[in-house]
Amino acid sequence: MSFPRYPAYKPSGVEWLGEVPEHWEFKKLKHCILRLGSGGTPESSNPEFWADDDSEDSIPWVAIGDMSAVSRVTSTAKSLTPFGLSSKNLEIFPSGSLLYSVYASLGKVAILGMDAAFNQAILAILPNTQCVSQPFLRCWLESLERHLEYYASSNTQANLNAAKVLSYPVSVPSLPEQRAIATFLDHETAKIDALIAEQQSLIELLQEKRQAVISHAVTKGLNPEAPMKDSGVEWLGEVPEHWGLITLGRLCISKCDGPFGSGLKSEHYVEEGVLVVRLQNIKFHGYDDTVSAYIDSDYYETSLGDYDVIPGDLLIAGLGDENNLVGRACVAPSHLGPAMVKADCFRFRLNRERISPAFASFSLNASSRFHGGILSSGSTRSRIPLSMMTSREVALPPIEEQLKIEMHIQNQLGRINALQYESVSAVQLLQERRSALISAAVTGQIDVRGLVPEASTA
């Protein structure tokens, strides 16, 4: 869809912005707001600083996690007591203020839906509505996310501060135009957001389908008429009568966990050498080689050779969280080269006459949710020791049947992956369109005044 343009433009004086409508003003953010506040975090171990949500004097305290997935913050994971608030001289900002992230998830914007304090990764902004409306300023700040390299500084990660944010340029049309722009964007982005939500729901369904395909194949086989027997294992249930049940340890030639403690330190890492297989390399979909780390070859040969990994080895994550479940597994790829496992990563070298590494990987991934929820221990992260993984029972078909099951799973996953790729690509395109539309509207690259009903801009 093409949109009309304003009749005349002028240079903005801002490198990334170019021209703006001739009648628009240009101000710094500090001249468009009533108040800007920085946050902080009281001492986490002091119980006098942190309140129960239902206590009468609790003060909501916003962290990045509270605003990362919502456009309006109406609840927080943690609350402060008045003592906690005063310990860091924190300010309470009113409902309707804008929250702006300046560390980690840089440049994210949300509306504060209640009176609250916030942490040091967030700035709160109270607009001067005689100059800029809150909805317009929210859209303007969202549009800046793609241009933050002009304002953010970085040592190890990009960050902003109050002084940099106050110096942001803001294009300022008349208040009626601001209302028209905000109304137009609310309407158009709502349609885009609905399409994104549909695609994300489809991605979730495909992920569930993927898990179901794997789980069914490695526990029930491919023959729906096969006689079944009770495995005696909770997550397995019934399995084909001719399958065996055996521990992973009895199917391996050798196994190891990576070195703990002083065996592998930061000074041992180099730019090239022996690859270190880490938790981030072990994924459900296979080995992830987009992130790599290496140690000195000589040190490996003299001290760490017992932790070696060769192509075809089964790699298992002994540590996980809700997004990367403990017990997930993959097979070391053929292109791996010299490699070893790090701590909390298990290497099982299997007897391939009895079990295929790919079948073993599928079996472990089918039960990883069971491991993550029941067998492991830990609060925010879950851990399984090597001994427990060694005793993990596997439903074992004959090797020929394993290979047929592998082929079936790969064919099914190929179709699922193709559909998932299409949905992920669609989400990316929709998000890019959303961002471009917001940027075009708030910078005056399109004139939306005639596209908005008069009543909504009055």
mmCIF file of C-alpha atoms in Angstrom, residues 74-436:
data_model
loop_
_atom_site.group_PDB
_atom_site.id
_atom_site.type_symbol
_atom_site.label_atom_id
_atom_site.label_comp_id
_atom_site.label_asym_id
_atom_site.label_seq_id
_atom_site.Cartn_x
_atom_site.Cartn_y
_atom_site.Cartn_z
ATOM 1 C CA THR A 74 0.512 -3.959 34.785
ATOM 2 C CA SER A 75 2.308 -6.416 37.099
ATOM 3 C CA THR A 76 5.831 -7.092 38.326
ATOM 4 C CA ALA A 77 7.647 -10.165 39.582
ATOM 5 C CA LYS A 78 8.972 -8.286 42.625
ATOM 6 C CA SER A 79 7.799 -5.499 44.934
ATOM 7 C CA LEU A 80 9.637 -3.225 47.336
ATOM 8 C CA THR A 81 8.941 -2.082 50.859
ATOM 9 C CA PRO A 82 9.269 1.634 51.687
ATOM 10 C CA PHE A 83 12.635 0.716 53.271
ATOM 11 C CA GLY A 84 13.784 -0.823 49.988
ATOM 12 C CA LEU A 85 12.671 2.255 48.093
ATOM 13 C CA SER A 86 14.548 4.635 50.387
ATOM 14 C CA SER A 87 17.686 2.457 50.508
ATOM 15 C CA LYS A 88 18.422 3.479 46.917
ATOM 16 C CA ASN A 89 16.539 6.792 46.901
ATOM 17 C CA LEU A 90 14.288 5.400 44.189
ATOM 18 C CA GLU A 91 11.519 7.404 42.598
ATOM 19 C CA ILE A 92 7.969 6.234 42.023
ATOM 20 C CA PHE A 93 6.704 7.203 38.588
ATOM 21 C CA PRO A 94 2.978 7.497 37.857
ATOM 22 C CA SER A 95 0.871 5.284 35.648
ATOM 23 C CA GLY A 96 1.101 6.470 32.051
ATOM 24 C CA SER A 97 4.834 7.124 32.163
ATOM 25 C CA LEU A 98 7.017 5.551 29.498
ATOM 26 C CA LEU A 99 9.602 2.913 30.431
ATOM 27 C CA TYR A 100 12.731 2.819 28.311
ATOM 28 C CA SER A 101 15.424 0.112 28.561
ATOM 29 C CA VAL A 102 19.033 1.323 28.506
ATOM 30 C CA TYR A 103 20.946 -1.915 29.232
ATOM 31 C CA ALA A 104 20.733 -5.430 27.767
ATOM 32 C CA SER A 105 17.491 -5.280 25.695
ATOM 33 C CA LEU A 106 18.399 -1.832 24.453
ATOM 34 C CA GLY A 107 15.764 0.673 23.338
ATOM 35 C CA LYS A 108 12.616 -1.260 24.274
ATOM 36 C CA VAL A 109 9.588 0.850 25.201
ATOM 37 C CA ALA A 110 6.565 0.067 27.382
ATOM 38 C CA ILE A 111 3.832 2.059 29.078
ATOM 39 C CA LEU A 112 3.726 1.966 32.867
ATOM 40 C CA GLY A 113 0.242 0.795 33.791
ATOM 41 C CA MET A 114 0.526 1.576 37.513
ATOM 42 C CA ASP A 115 2.581 3.687 39.892
ATOM 43 C CA ALA A 116 5.937 1.913 40.282
ATOM 44 C CA ALA A 117 9.677 2.064 40.835
ATOM 45 C CA PHE A 118 12.143 0.357 38.491
ATOM 46 C CA ASN A 119 15.686 -0.966 38.253
ATOM 47 C CA GLN A 120 18.881 0.567 36.877
ATOM 48 C CA ALA A 121 18.390 -0.923 33.389
ATOM 49 C CA ILE A 122 15.320 1.269 32.870
ATOM 50 C CA LEU A 123 14.609 4.983 32.542
ATOM 51 C CA ALA A 124 11.119 6.337 33.191
ATOM 52 C CA ILE A 125 9.924 9.278 31.113
ATOM 53 C CA LEU A 126 6.975 11.572 31.860
ATOM 54 C CA PRO A 127 6.137 13.533 28.691
ATOM 55 C CA ASN A 128 5.160 17.201 28.653
ATOM 56 C CA THR A 129 1.830 16.765 26.913
ATOM 57 C CA GLN A 130 1.773 20.432 25.914
ATOM 58 C CA CYS A 131 4.645 19.532 23.585
ATOM 59 C CA VAL A 132 4.360 15.826 22.771
ATOM 60 C CA SER A 133 1.617 13.340 23.479
ATOM 61 C CA GLN A 134 2.549 10.134 25.252
ATOM 62 C CA PRO A 135 1.389 7.891 22.350
ATOM 63 C CA PHE A 136 3.441 9.884 19.816
ATOM 64 C CA LEU A 137 6.552 9.899 21.997
ATOM 65 C CA ARG A 138 6.208 6.161 22.569
ATOM 66 C CA CYS A 139 6.165 5.600 18.797
ATOM 67 C CA TRP A 140 9.092 7.978 18.317
ATOM 68 C CA LEU A 141 11.196 6.099 20.854
ATOM 69 C CA GLU A 142 10.268 2.788 19.207
ATOM 70 C CA SER A 143 11.418 4.172 15.855
ATOM 71 C CA LEU A 144 14.833 5.028 17.322
ATOM 72 C CA GLU A 145 15.640 1.401 18.119
ATOM 73 C CA ARG A 146 17.097 0.807 14.654
ATOM 74 C CA HIS A 147 19.347 3.892 14.997
ATOM 75 C CA LEU A 148 20.774 3.369 18.485
ATOM 76 C CA GLU A 149 24.316 2.852 17.189
ATOM 77 C CA TYR A 150 24.435 6.658 16.888
ATOM 78 C CA TYR A 151 23.810 7.073 20.621
ATOM 79 C CA ALA A 152 24.871 3.917 22.487
ATOM 80 C CA SER A 153 28.380 3.298 23.777
ATOM 81 C CA SER A 154 29.886 -0.124 24.322
ATOM 82 C CA ASN A 155 32.701 -1.823 26.155
ATOM 83 C CA THR A 156 31.402 -5.380 26.325
ATOM 84 C CA GLN A 157 27.765 -4.563 25.501
ATOM 85 C CA ALA A 158 25.931 -1.530 24.177
ATOM 86 C CA ASN A 159 24.320 0.751 26.729
ATOM 87 C CA LEU A 160 22.719 4.162 27.118
ATOM 88 C CA ASN A 161 22.409 6.599 29.989
ATOM 89 C CA ALA A 162 20.117 9.441 30.995
ATOM 90 C CA ALA A 163 22.310 12.154 29.444
ATOM 91 C CA LYS A 164 22.367 10.408 26.058
ATOM 92 C CA VAL A 165 18.620 9.814 26.095
ATOM 93 C CA LEU A 166 17.880 13.436 27.054
ATOM 94 C CA SER A 167 19.892 14.531 24.013
ATOM 95 C CA TYR A 168 17.784 12.448 21.596
ATOM 96 C CA PRO A 169 16.333 14.495 18.725
ATOM 97 C CA VAL A 170 12.541 14.516 18.496
ATOM 98 C CA SER A 171 10.578 15.657 15.459
ATOM 99 C CA VAL A 172 7.527 17.520 16.743
ATOM 100 C CA PRO A 173 4.448 17.997 14.549
ATOM 101 C CA SER A 174 1.381 19.768 15.865
ATOM 102 C CA LEU A 175 -0.600 17.985 18.580
ATOM 103 C CA PRO A 176 -3.495 17.177 16.177
ATOM 104 C CA GLU A 177 -0.971 15.610 13.780
ATOM 105 C CA GLN A 178 0.587 13.677 16.639
ATOM 106 C CA ARG A 179 -2.834 12.278 17.543
ATOM 107 C CA ALA A 180 -3.471 11.374 13.903
ATOM 108 C CA ILE A 181 -0.118 9.591 13.639
ATOM 109 C CA ALA A 182 -0.626 7.672 16.906
ATOM 110 C CA THR A 183 -4.180 6.674 15.927
ATOM 111 C CA PHE A 184 -3.048 5.532 12.484
ATOM 112 C CA LEU A 185 -0.187 3.485 13.949
ATOM 113 C CA ASP A 186 -2.387 1.911 16.631
ATOM 114 C CA HIS A 187 -4.762 0.732 13.907
ATOM 115 C CA GLU A 188 -2.122 -0.487 11.466
ATOM 116 C CA THR A 189 0.233 -2.094 13.977
ATOM 117 C CA ALA A 190 -2.690 -3.913 15.606
ATOM 118 C CA LYS A 191 -3.338 -5.624 12.260
ATOM 119 C CA ILE A 192 0.333 -6.519 11.877
ATOM 120 C CA ASP A 193 0.536 -7.740 15.484
ATOM 121 C CA ALA A 194 -2.463 -10.012 14.885
ATOM 122 C CA LEU A 195 -0.707 -11.559 11.870
ATOM 123 C CA ILE A 196 2.488 -12.000 13.893
ATOM 124 C CA ALA A 197 0.533 -13.688 16.693
ATOM 125 C CA GLU A 198 -1.009 -16.114 14.185
ATOM 126 C CA GLN A 199 2.418 -17.075 12.852
ATOM 127 C CA GLN A 200 3.857 -17.443 16.347
ATOM 128 C CA SER A 201 0.967 -19.713 17.310
ATOM 129 C CA LEU A 202 1.684 -21.812 14.233
ATOM 130 C CA ILE A 203 5.364 -22.017 15.204
ATOM 131 C CA GLU A 204 4.381 -23.264 18.665
ATOM 132 C CA LEU A 205 2.056 -25.869 17.154
ATOM 133 C CA LEU A 206 4.802 -27.037 14.815
ATOM 134 C CA GLN A 207 7.223 -27.350 17.737
ATOM 135 C CA GLU A 208 4.662 -29.466 19.584
ATOM 136 C CA LYS A 209 4.140 -31.548 16.432
ATOM 137 C CA ARG A 210 7.897 -32.023 16.152
ATOM 138 C CA GLN A 211 8.102 -33.315 19.721
ATOM 139 C CA ALA A 212 5.083 -35.573 19.201
ATOM 140 C CA VAL A 213 6.548 -37.111 16.035
ATOM 141 C CA ILE A 214 9.813 -37.918 17.794
ATOM 142 C CA SER A 215 8.196 -39.191 20.998
ATOM 143 C CA HIS A 216 5.748 -41.470 19.224
ATOM 144 C CA ALA A 217 8.333 -42.956 16.872
ATOM 145 C CA VAL A 218 10.925 -43.786 19.563
ATOM 146 C CA THR A 219 8.401 -45.214 22.020
ATOM 147 C CA LYS A 220 5.724 -46.850 19.814
ATOM 148 C CA GLY A 221 7.564 -47.583 16.583
ATOM 149 C CA LEU A 222 6.126 -47.358 13.062
ATOM 150 C CA ASN A 223 3.795 -50.356 13.073
ATOM 151 C CA PRO A 224 0.445 -49.453 14.679
ATOM 152 C CA GLU A 225 -0.505 -53.171 14.717
ATOM 153 C CA ALA A 226 2.538 -54.301 16.716
ATOM 154 C CA PRO A 227 1.728 -56.058 20.025
ATOM 155 C CA MET A 228 2.616 -53.855 22.986
ATOM 156 C CA LYS A 229 3.897 -54.411 26.516
ATOM 157 C CA ASP A 230 4.178 -52.245 29.605
ATOM 158 C CA SER A 231 7.712 -50.878 29.821
ATOM 159 C CA GLY A 232 7.481 -50.165 33.544
ATOM 160 C CA VAL A 233 8.973 -46.711 32.870
ATOM 161 C CA GLU A 234 6.660 -43.739 33.500
ATOM 162 C CA TRP A 235 7.513 -41.613 30.482
ATOM 163 C CA LEU A 236 7.735 -44.584 28.088
ATOM 164 C CA GLY A 237 4.420 -46.266 28.890
ATOM 165 C CA GLU A 238 3.750 -49.170 26.527
ATOM 166 C CA VAL A 239 6.372 -50.124 23.936
ATOM 167 C CA PRO A 240 6.380 -52.756 21.163
ATOM 168 C CA GLU A 241 6.619 -56.249 22.614
ATOM 169 C CA HIS A 242 9.787 -57.183 20.691
ATOM 170 C CA TRP A 243 11.747 -54.110 21.875
ATOM 171 C CA GLY A 244 14.244 -54.371 24.672
ATOM 172 C CA LEU A 245 14.721 -52.031 27.600
ATOM 173 C CA ILE A 246 18.301 -51.187 28.506
ATOM 174 C CA THR A 247 20.291 -48.474 30.259
ATOM 175 C CA LEU A 248 22.312 -46.018 28.219
ATOM 176 C CA GLY A 249 25.445 -47.042 30.081
ATOM 177 C CA ARG A 250 25.224 -50.617 28.762
ATOM 178 C CA LEU A 251 25.077 -49.279 25.191
ATOM 179 C CA CYS A 252 28.257 -47.223 25.345
ATOM 180 C CA ILE A 253 31.940 -48.031 24.899
ATOM 181 C CA SER A 254 33.080 -45.046 26.949
ATOM 182 C CA LYS A 255 31.624 -41.935 28.544
ATOM 183 C CA CYS A 256 32.767 -38.770 30.275
ATOM 184 C CA ASP A 257 31.745 -35.448 31.744
ATOM 185 C CA GLY A 258 33.826 -32.380 30.968
ATOM 186 C CA PRO A 259 36.564 -31.213 33.371
ATOM 187 C CA PHE A 260 35.492 -29.223 36.443
ATOM 188 C CA GLY A 261 37.436 -26.708 38.493
ATOM 189 C CA SER A 262 40.965 -25.812 37.456
ATOM 190 C CA GLY A 263 41.093 -28.279 34.561
ATOM 191 C CA LEU A 264 39.822 -25.674 32.127
ATOM 192 C CA LYS A 265 40.374 -21.974 32.832
ATOM 193 C CA SER A 266 39.953 -18.803 30.812
ATOM 194 C CA GLU A 267 43.708 -18.620 30.132
ATOM 195 C CA HIS A 268 43.548 -21.964 28.300
ATOM 196 C CA TYR A 269 41.280 -20.545 25.585
ATOM 197 C CA VAL A 270 42.806 -19.436 22.278
ATOM 198 C CA GLU A 271 41.538 -18.281 18.881
ATOM 199 C CA GLU A 272 42.363 -21.594 17.179
ATOM 200 C CA GLY A 273 43.040 -25.041 18.538
ATOM 201 C CA VAL A 274 40.895 -27.863 19.900
ATOM 202 C CA LEU A 275 37.157 -27.149 19.854
ATOM 203 C CA VAL A 276 35.391 -27.088 23.223
ATOM 204 C CA VAL A 277 31.837 -28.462 23.052
ATOM 205 C CA ARG A 278 29.694 -26.335 25.375
ATOM 206 C CA LEU A 279 26.064 -26.363 26.469
ATOM 207 C CA GLN A 280 25.133 -23.763 23.840
ATOM 208 C CA ASN A 281 26.276 -26.165 21.109
ATOM 209 C CA ILE A 282 23.885 -28.941 22.185
ATOM 210 C CA LYS A 283 20.422 -28.275 20.733
ATOM 211 C CA PHE A 284 17.295 -30.318 20.065
ATOM 212 C CA HIS A 285 17.615 -29.764 16.342
ATOM 213 C CA GLY A 286 21.263 -30.905 16.287
ATOM 214 C CA TYR A 287 24.755 -29.589 16.906
ATOM 215 C CA ASP A 288 24.899 -25.775 16.776
ATOM 216 C CA ASP A 289 28.212 -24.628 15.316
ATOM 217 C CA THR A 290 27.329 -20.928 15.155
ATOM 218 C CA VAL A 291 29.214 -20.381 18.434
ATOM 219 C CA SER A 292 32.695 -21.817 18.932
ATOM 220 C CA ALA A 293 35.461 -21.766 21.529
ATOM 221 C CA TYR A 294 38.919 -23.337 21.395
ATOM 222 C CA ILE A 295 41.719 -24.314 23.773
ATOM 223 C CA ASP A 296 45.429 -24.682 23.209
ATOM 224 C CA SER A 297 46.262 -27.929 21.399
ATOM 225 C CA ASP A 298 49.356 -28.672 23.469
ATOM 226 C CA TYR A 299 47.477 -28.245 26.744
ATOM 227 C CA TYR A 300 44.715 -30.527 25.440
ATOM 228 C CA GLU A 301 47.206 -33.235 24.463
ATOM 229 C CA THR A 302 48.948 -33.202 27.845
ATOM 230 C CA SER A 303 45.984 -32.691 30.195
ATOM 231 C CA LEU A 304 42.557 -33.126 28.619
ATOM 232 C CA GLY A 305 42.748 -35.931 26.080
ATOM 233 C CA ASP A 306 40.359 -38.105 28.121
ATOM 234 C CA TYR A 307 37.526 -35.680 27.335
ATOM 235 C CA ASP A 308 37.799 -36.077 23.566
ATOM 236 C CA VAL A 309 34.864 -35.959 21.146
ATOM 237 C CA ILE A 310 34.809 -37.582 17.702
ATOM 238 C CA PRO A 311 32.119 -37.471 14.995
ATOM 239 C CA GLY A 312 29.180 -39.702 15.867
ATOM 240 C CA ASP A 313 29.545 -39.335 19.640
ATOM 241 C CA LEU A 314 26.337 -38.685 21.573
ATOM 242 C CA LEU A 315 26.450 -35.271 23.296
ATOM 243 C CA ILE A 316 24.108 -34.574 26.226
ATOM 244 C CA ALA A 317 23.434 -31.401 28.206
ATOM 245 C CA GLY A 318 23.738 -32.077 31.925
ATOM 246 C CA LEU A 319 22.542 -28.574 32.799
ATOM 247 C CA GLY A 320 19.516 -26.674 31.547
ATOM 248 C CA ASP A 321 16.681 -24.242 32.138
ATOM 249 C CA GLU A 322 13.092 -23.829 30.964
ATOM 250 C CA ASN A 323 14.209 -22.735 27.487
ATOM 251 C CA ASN A 324 17.065 -25.221 27.013
ATOM 252 C CA LEU A 325 16.031 -28.345 28.845
ATOM 253 C CA VAL A 326 18.470 -30.506 30.723
ATOM 254 C CA GLY A 327 18.970 -33.912 29.106
ATOM 255 C CA ARG A 328 18.700 -32.646 25.539
ATOM 256 C CA ALA A 329 21.022 -34.423 23.127
ATOM 257 C CA CYS A 330 22.577 -34.274 19.691
ATOM 258 C CA VAL A 331 25.156 -36.164 17.648
ATOM 259 C CA ALA A 332 28.658 -34.781 17.076
ATOM 260 C CA PRO A 333 28.779 -33.868 13.361
ATOM 261 C CA SER A 334 31.200 -35.286 10.810
ATOM 262 C CA HIS A 335 32.933 -31.917 10.297
ATOM 263 C CA LEU A 336 33.734 -31.471 13.996
ATOM 264 C CA GLY A 337 37.537 -31.832 13.945
ATOM 265 C CA PRO A 338 39.586 -32.174 17.168
ATOM 266 C CA ALA A 339 37.205 -31.516 20.082
ATOM 267 C CA MET A 340 36.499 -32.078 23.771
ATOM 268 C CA VAL A 341 33.542 -31.582 26.126
ATOM 269 C CA LYS A 342 33.302 -28.882 28.771
ATOM 270 C CA ALA A 343 31.885 -29.398 32.284
ATOM 271 C CA ASP A 344 28.169 -30.239 32.406
ATOM 272 C CA CYS A 345 28.356 -31.698 28.904
ATOM 273 C CA PHE A 346 28.387 -35.491 28.628
ATOM 274 C CA ARG A 347 30.016 -37.498 25.872
ATOM 275 C CA PHE A 348 28.793 -41.063 25.259
ATOM 276 C CA ARG A 349 30.637 -43.140 22.663
ATOM 277 C CA LEU A 350 28.088 -45.747 21.677
ATOM 278 C CA ASN A 351 28.296 -49.320 20.477
ATOM 279 C CA ARG A 352 26.900 -48.699 17.007
ATOM 280 C CA GLU A 353 26.185 -52.362 16.409
ATOM 281 C CA ARG A 354 23.504 -52.072 19.091
ATOM 282 C CA ILE A 355 22.267 -48.489 18.876
ATOM 283 C CA SER A 356 22.411 -45.712 16.330
ATOM 284 C CA PRO A 357 23.611 -42.361 17.755
ATOM 285 C CA ALA A 358 20.778 -40.538 15.979
ATOM 286 C CA PHE A 359 18.173 -42.909 17.444
ATOM 287 C CA ALA A 360 19.706 -42.436 20.893
ATOM 288 C CA SER A 361 19.565 -38.654 20.437
ATOM 289 C CA PHE A 362 15.898 -38.769 19.429
ATOM 290 C CA SER A 363 15.115 -40.996 22.421
ATOM 291 C CA LEU A 364 16.762 -38.635 24.887
ATOM 292 C CA ASN A 365 15.065 -35.585 23.378
ATOM 293 C CA ALA A 366 11.715 -37.346 23.646
ATOM 294 C CA SER A 367 12.197 -37.623 27.410
ATOM 295 C CA SER A 368 14.047 -34.374 28.137
ATOM 296 C CA ARG A 369 10.909 -32.732 29.535
ATOM 297 C CA PHE A 370 10.609 -35.658 31.950
ATOM 298 C CA HIS A 371 14.226 -35.172 33.022
ATOM 299 C CA GLY A 372 13.785 -31.407 33.341
ATOM 300 C CA GLY A 373 10.704 -31.670 35.511
ATOM 301 C CA ILE A 374 11.320 -34.740 37.649
ATOM 302 C CA LEU A 375 14.815 -36.204 37.633
ATOM 303 C CA SER A 376 16.861 -33.036 37.869
ATOM 304 C CA SER A 377 17.472 -30.686 40.739
ATOM 305 C CA GLY A 378 18.065 -26.952 41.025
ATOM 306 C CA SER A 379 16.103 -23.730 41.293
ATOM 307 C CA THR A 380 16.477 -21.621 38.168
ATOM 308 C CA ARG A 381 18.703 -24.197 36.446
ATOM 309 C CA SER A 382 18.310 -27.972 36.423
ATOM 310 C CA ARG A 383 21.149 -30.470 36.573
ATOM 311 C CA ILE A 384 21.498 -34.208 35.980
ATOM 312 C CA PRO A 385 24.705 -35.991 37.025
ATOM 313 C CA LEU A 386 26.515 -38.287 34.630
ATOM 314 C CA SER A 387 25.635 -41.300 36.789
ATOM 315 C CA MET A 388 21.911 -40.618 36.388
ATOM 316 C CA MET A 389 22.203 -40.239 32.615
ATOM 317 C CA THR A 390 24.189 -43.481 32.498
ATOM 318 C CA SER A 391 21.311 -45.306 34.222
ATOM 319 C CA ARG A 392 18.673 -43.721 31.968
ATOM 320 C CA GLU A 393 16.639 -46.504 30.303
ATOM 321 C CA VAL A 394 16.163 -46.616 26.533
ATOM 322 C CA ALA A 395 13.507 -48.523 24.616
ATOM 323 C CA LEU A 396 15.633 -50.424 22.100
ATOM 324 C CA PRO A 397 14.340 -51.834 18.779
ATOM 325 C CA PRO A 398 16.569 -53.979 16.558
ATOM 326 C CA ILE A 399 19.202 -51.860 14.771
ATOM 327 C CA GLU A 400 17.475 -52.239 11.383
ATOM 328 C CA GLU A 401 14.242 -50.900 12.856
ATOM 329 C CA GLN A 402 16.116 -48.029 14.487
ATOM 330 C CA LEU A 403 17.381 -46.923 11.074
ATOM 331 C CA LYS A 404 13.858 -47.022 9.606
ATOM 332 C CA ILE A 405 12.559 -44.978 12.538
ATOM 333 C CA GLU A 406 15.374 -42.453 12.012
ATOM 334 C CA MET A 407 14.464 -42.074 8.337
ATOM 335 C CA HIS A 408 10.779 -41.651 9.199
ATOM 336 C CA ILE A 409 11.567 -38.974 11.794
ATOM 337 C CA GLN A 410 13.915 -37.115 9.450
ATOM 338 C CA ASN A 411 11.304 -37.078 6.680
ATOM 339 C CA GLN A 412 8.608 -35.791 9.039
ATOM 340 C CA LEU A 413 10.910 -33.191 10.561
ATOM 341 C CA GLY A 414 11.928 -32.012 7.096
ATOM 342 C CA ARG A 415 8.310 -31.086 6.355
ATOM 343 C CA ILE A 416 7.809 -29.521 9.778
ATOM 344 C CA ASN A 417 11.059 -27.553 9.520
ATOM 345 C CA ALA A 418 10.084 -26.190 6.097
ATOM 346 C CA LEU A 419 6.752 -24.938 7.466
ATOM 347 C CA GLN A 420 8.459 -23.520 10.543
ATOM 348 C CA TYR A 421 11.033 -21.703 8.391
ATOM 349 C CA GLU A 422 8.222 -20.109 6.386
ATOM 350 C CA SER A 423 6.507 -18.932 9.570
ATOM 351 C CA VAL A 424 9.725 -17.581 11.105
ATOM 352 C CA SER A 425 10.475 -15.715 7.871
ATOM 353 C CA ALA A 426 6.942 -14.320 7.842
ATOM 354 C CA VAL A 427 7.324 -13.053 11.419
ATOM 355 C CA GLN A 428 10.613 -11.369 10.543
ATOM 356 C CA LEU A 429 9.101 -9.669 7.496
ATOM 357 C CA LEU A 430 6.066 -8.517 9.479
ATOM 358 C CA GLN A 431 8.267 -7.145 12.270
ATOM 359 C CA GLU A 432 10.370 -5.283 9.709
ATOM 360 C CA ARG A 433 7.226 -3.863 8.119
ATOM 361 C CA ARG A 434 5.916 -2.788 11.514
ATOM 362 C CA SER A 435 9.171 -1.051 12.378
ATOM 363 C CA ALA A 436 9.391 0.648 8.982
#
